[in-house]
Amino acid sequence: MSIVFVLGYWAYLDSQNKRHQELMRIIQEAERNLQSIERNPNHAHHSNLASYNMQEYIGDKKLFSSSIEL
């Protein structure tokens, strides 16, 4: 009976270890991709342009919704 418990616990620990390794691999890959994006010389230009366009879009939405209320 105790050998079944030990084998079950070992299998549980093994699956937890594999899950942890997979999560760490995903996190490391995401960090590498983020660093690659941040090193891209066009990143800052596109980020600023996207922020500007989003602010302009939000401003247009506010104007449109305030004119509907009138």
mmCIF file of C-alpha atoms in Angstrom:
data_model
loop_
_atom_site.group_PDB
_atom_site.id
_atom_site.type_symbol
_atom_site.label_atom_id
_atom_site.label_comp_id
_atom_site.label_asym_id
_atom_site.label_seq_id
_atom_site.Cartn_x
_atom_site.Cartn_y
_atom_site.Cartn_z
ATOM 1 C CA MET A 1 0.000 0.000 0.000
ATOM 2 C CA SER A 2 2.769 2.462 0.886
ATOM 3 C CA ILE A 3 4.563 1.803 -2.413
ATOM 4 C CA VAL A 4 1.422 2.919 -4.283
ATOM 5 C CA PHE A 5 1.394 6.123 -2.244
ATOM 6 C CA VAL A 6 5.099 6.733 -2.893
ATOM 7 C CA LEU A 7 4.738 6.108 -6.640
ATOM 8 C CA GLY A 8 1.664 8.324 -6.800
ATOM 9 C CA TYR A 9 3.425 11.110 -4.943
ATOM 10 C CA TRP A 10 6.489 10.749 -7.180
ATOM 11 C CA ALA A 11 4.271 10.996 -10.291
ATOM 12 C CA TYR A 12 2.609 14.094 -8.818
ATOM 13 C CA LEU A 13 5.965 15.754 -8.122
ATOM 14 C CA ASP A 14 7.209 14.837 -11.590
ATOM 15 C CA SER A 15 4.160 16.391 -13.261
ATOM 16 C CA GLN A 16 4.517 19.532 -11.119
ATOM 17 C CA ASN A 17 8.185 19.783 -12.082
ATOM 18 C CA LYS A 18 7.378 19.416 -15.788
ATOM 19 C CA ARG A 19 4.634 22.041 -15.513
ATOM 20 C CA HIS A 20 7.045 24.420 -13.771
ATOM 21 C CA GLN A 21 9.699 23.870 -16.443
ATOM 22 C CA GLU A 22 7.149 24.537 -19.200
ATOM 23 C CA LEU A 23 6.005 27.760 -17.536
ATOM 24 C CA MET A 24 9.606 28.907 -17.114
ATOM 25 C CA ARG A 25 10.284 28.159 -20.795
ATOM 26 C CA ILE A 26 7.230 30.209 -21.820
ATOM 27 C CA ILE A 27 8.274 33.114 -19.579
ATOM 28 C CA GLN A 28 11.839 33.094 -20.927
ATOM 29 C CA GLU A 29 10.576 33.007 -24.509
ATOM 30 C CA ALA A 30 8.224 35.917 -23.802
ATOM 31 C CA GLU A 31 11.082 37.911 -22.261
ATOM 32 C CA ARG A 32 13.284 37.251 -25.302
ATOM 33 C CA ASN A 33 10.495 38.345 -27.643
ATOM 34 C CA LEU A 34 9.862 41.493 -25.612
ATOM 35 C CA GLN A 35 13.566 42.359 -25.626
ATOM 36 C CA SER A 36 13.658 41.814 -29.371
ATOM 37 C CA ILE A 37 10.708 44.163 -29.840
ATOM 38 C CA GLU A 38 12.225 46.798 -27.557
ATOM 39 C CA ARG A 39 15.551 46.657 -29.452
ATOM 40 C CA ASN A 40 13.753 47.265 -32.740
ATOM 41 C CA PRO A 41 14.515 50.870 -33.804
ATOM 42 C CA ASN A 42 10.993 51.246 -35.203
ATOM 43 C CA HIS A 43 9.377 50.191 -31.910
ATOM 44 C CA ALA A 44 9.423 53.662 -30.322
ATOM 45 C CA HIS A 45 8.045 55.309 -33.457
ATOM 46 C CA HIS A 46 5.216 52.802 -33.825
ATOM 47 C CA SER A 47 4.414 52.898 -30.101
ATOM 48 C CA ASN A 48 4.173 56.682 -30.102
ATOM 49 C CA LEU A 49 2.091 56.657 -33.265
ATOM 50 C CA ALA A 50 -0.269 54.052 -31.822
ATOM 51 C CA SER A 51 -0.660 56.095 -28.622
ATOM 52 C CA TYR A 52 -1.368 59.240 -30.628
ATOM 53 C CA ASN A 53 -3.938 57.457 -32.787
ATOM 54 C CA MET A 54 -5.633 55.948 -29.725
ATOM 55 C CA GLN A 55 -5.852 59.359 -28.017
ATOM 56 C CA GLU A 56 -7.275 60.861 -31.182
ATOM 57 C CA TYR A 57 -9.798 58.016 -31.448
ATOM 58 C CA ILE A 58 -10.881 58.456 -27.819
ATOM 59 C CA GLY A 59 -11.202 62.215 -28.333
ATOM 60 C CA ASP A 60 -13.379 61.655 -31.400
ATOM 61 C CA LYS A 61 -15.560 59.209 -29.451
ATOM 62 C CA LYS A 62 -16.053 61.760 -26.657
ATOM 63 C CA LEU A 63 -17.001 64.454 -29.156
ATOM 64 C CA PHE A 64 -19.400 62.111 -30.906
ATOM 65 C CA SER A 65 -21.071 60.902 -27.707
ATOM 66 C CA SER A 66 -21.390 64.444 -26.295
ATOM 67 C CA SER A 67 -23.031 65.664 -29.516
ATOM 68 C CA ILE A 68 -25.554 62.802 -29.320
ATOM 69 C CA GLU A 69 -26.548 63.779 -25.777
ATOM 70 C CA LEU A 70 -27.332 67.331 -26.890
#
